[in-house]
Amino acid sequence: MADRPNFRMTDRQFARKIVRRSAQRFAGITALMTGCMPAGLTASLKRLLIDRFARNVAVLAGGTLLSQILIFAALPLLTRLYTPQEYGTYSMYLSIIGMLLMLVSCAYEYAITLPEDDRSASEIVRLCLLICISVCVLVLVVMVVLRRPLGRWLNEPDLPNYFVLFAVSLLASGFYQILSTWSVRKQHFRRLSRTKYTQSIGQIGGQLAFSLLHIGPVGLIAGDIVGRSGGLLPLWHQWRKDNAASRGTDPEKRQAGGPASVQISGQTVDSQAALKRAGAAAFIQRRLGWSSLKEVAWRYRRFPQLSLASNVLNSIGIYLPTVLLAAFYGTSAAGLFALGQRILGAPMTLLVSAVRSVYLAESSEYMQKDPSRLAPLFRRTVLQMLVAGAAILILIVGIAPLVFAPLFGDEWSGSAGYIRLMSIMYLGQFVANAVGTTIDVMERQDLHLLREIIRTAMILGAILGARYSGQDAGTAVLLFSAASTAGYVLHLALSWWSICKYGVITEPAKPEESLPGGPIESLQGGD
């Protein structure tokens, strides 16, 4: 027990090393794919072209891009097979699953990449899978017991009746989320990339096929489950294979030469019945490995302690507005709102992920070598993203009213109005997320939690205020957009404040010096 603090510090330093190295490599790949190459990365890109890890990351990014293109391309067909009401119910289902996914492993999956040995990492995977099963069973029981009250609260009586679909979807999503992290650890990028677009193909194919049965939103939900389950078996078999390989090389197991002997401390086994009971208990202990599970749960307890709350609040701010809009204004309004989010979010997310990775790589390097360069990088990135995001949104907002009815159908034309209302919000998201890793680089994760608390309160207050003041759905979306924009402005302000707090603007640090009380001191092991 006394050496656990050292374990924690080792894991912390190892995590930073992995994050910095992965960010630098991934930044080069995403910059190459999008043409966004800041100064200083050009030379490293030449080396990255022959780097095996970088090629694998490019394969994974390509699979993700292809999957998003497939889903986006299928939207015009799906909107003609399903009504806005059915799509609204489906969007409620997606939002609830999105919030519950934050709980399926209690944030322990973030620790899978940290241990140096595969056996410890595999124990974390087992812990995550057991937590996921427990959460799914709990969700199933809660939805069965509270089926009728949930139907009234959500203003959708049929949705809680799909409790079995919720549990199956959450189980498939949780397992995939956990096992894909293992694949990232083992660098099975090609296999993981294939699962990305097989999931999209399964989802689209399932939703199109189930539309022939005329079962309404169940067709969308069932098709989504088919997609979430796609690629799960290959990841499962790969983990089992890797796990067996890691245990087969265990020196203790080889020395033992077989199952461990049964010992009962402080007792003498003098009867055959007691021996059988002790043997059964030892067998169960070996099979389930409770002691090792408890060890990794304790060793990496900081993940649920520090990350779970902010992740849950973030998911509430993202997904709960759709549920509230459906409950307050009907599933049709939620469907139009969800389609607008999909149209705006797809191109913005693809672009911001590349810039975010490049910014993370450069800011991490500056923080280590020359913190005075972090502030100019922040200002330059914010300005560039503001200009680029404004140009993209002007284009989308300008053409949306002209193409929505011909492309998606007349009944979906109202979504163009929601796009206009949310345009400023997505511009704020575009800019803030591009430099969103600033707080992580400055090691001020507490500011993340503060920001999520304030942002969630503003968003919920905006939607609830619109509802109980008698406003219509359009006004509710406008207020939601304003509150979200304020949240992104707050994120930018906290990021800039974290830079100013450590004096990296007015007091540039010399290469051999560390900033007192700042993140460089923490990286060297200071308290």
PDB file of C-alpha atoms in Angstrom, residues 91-92 94-102 313-324 337 341 455:
ATOM      1  CA  SER A  91     -32.692  11.425 -31.664  1.00  0.00           C
ATOM      2  CA  MET A  92     -34.037  11.131 -28.111  1.00  0.00           C
ATOM      3  CA  LEU A  94     -29.369   8.634 -29.278  1.00  0.00           C
ATOM      4  CA  SER A  95     -29.202  11.401 -26.676  1.00  0.00           C
ATOM      5  CA  ILE A  96     -30.079   9.087 -23.795  1.00  0.00           C
ATOM      6  CA  ILE A  97     -27.536   6.511 -24.974  1.00  0.00           C
ATOM      7  CA  GLY A  98     -24.935   9.274 -25.330  1.00  0.00           C
ATOM      8  CA  MET A  99     -25.420  10.368 -21.725  1.00  0.00           C
ATOM      9  CA  LEU A 100     -25.419   6.813 -20.369  1.00  0.00           C
ATOM     10  CA  LEU A 101     -22.224   5.963 -22.255  1.00  0.00           C
ATOM     11  CA  MET A 102     -20.342   8.234 -19.875  1.00  0.00           C
ATOM     12  CA  LEU A 313     -21.781  17.195 -17.210  1.00  0.00           C
ATOM     13  CA  ASN A 314     -20.359  17.590 -20.707  1.00  0.00           C
ATOM     14  CA  SER A 315     -22.634  14.862 -22.068  1.00  0.00           C
ATOM     15  CA  ILE A 316     -25.631  16.437 -20.350  1.00  0.00           C
ATOM     16  CA  GLY A 317     -24.878  19.763 -22.000  1.00  0.00           C
ATOM     17  CA  ILE A 318     -24.563  18.077 -25.391  1.00  0.00           C
ATOM     18  CA  TYR A 319     -27.411  15.555 -25.365  1.00  0.00           C
ATOM     19  CA  LEU A 320     -30.028  16.715 -22.869  1.00  0.00           C
ATOM     20  CA  PRO A 321     -31.264  19.679 -24.984  1.00  0.00           C
ATOM     21  CA  THR A 322     -32.583  17.269 -27.629  1.00  0.00           C
ATOM     22  CA  VAL A 323     -34.473  15.303 -24.984  1.00  0.00           C
ATOM     23  CA  LEU A 324     -35.919  18.474 -23.450  1.00  0.00           C
ATOM     24  CA  PHE A 337     -33.274  20.178 -34.486  1.00  0.00           C
ATOM     25  CA  GLN A 341     -27.119  19.577 -35.694  1.00  0.00           C
ATOM     26  CA  ARG A 455     -22.193  25.785 -19.046  1.00  0.00           C
TER      27      ARG A 455
END
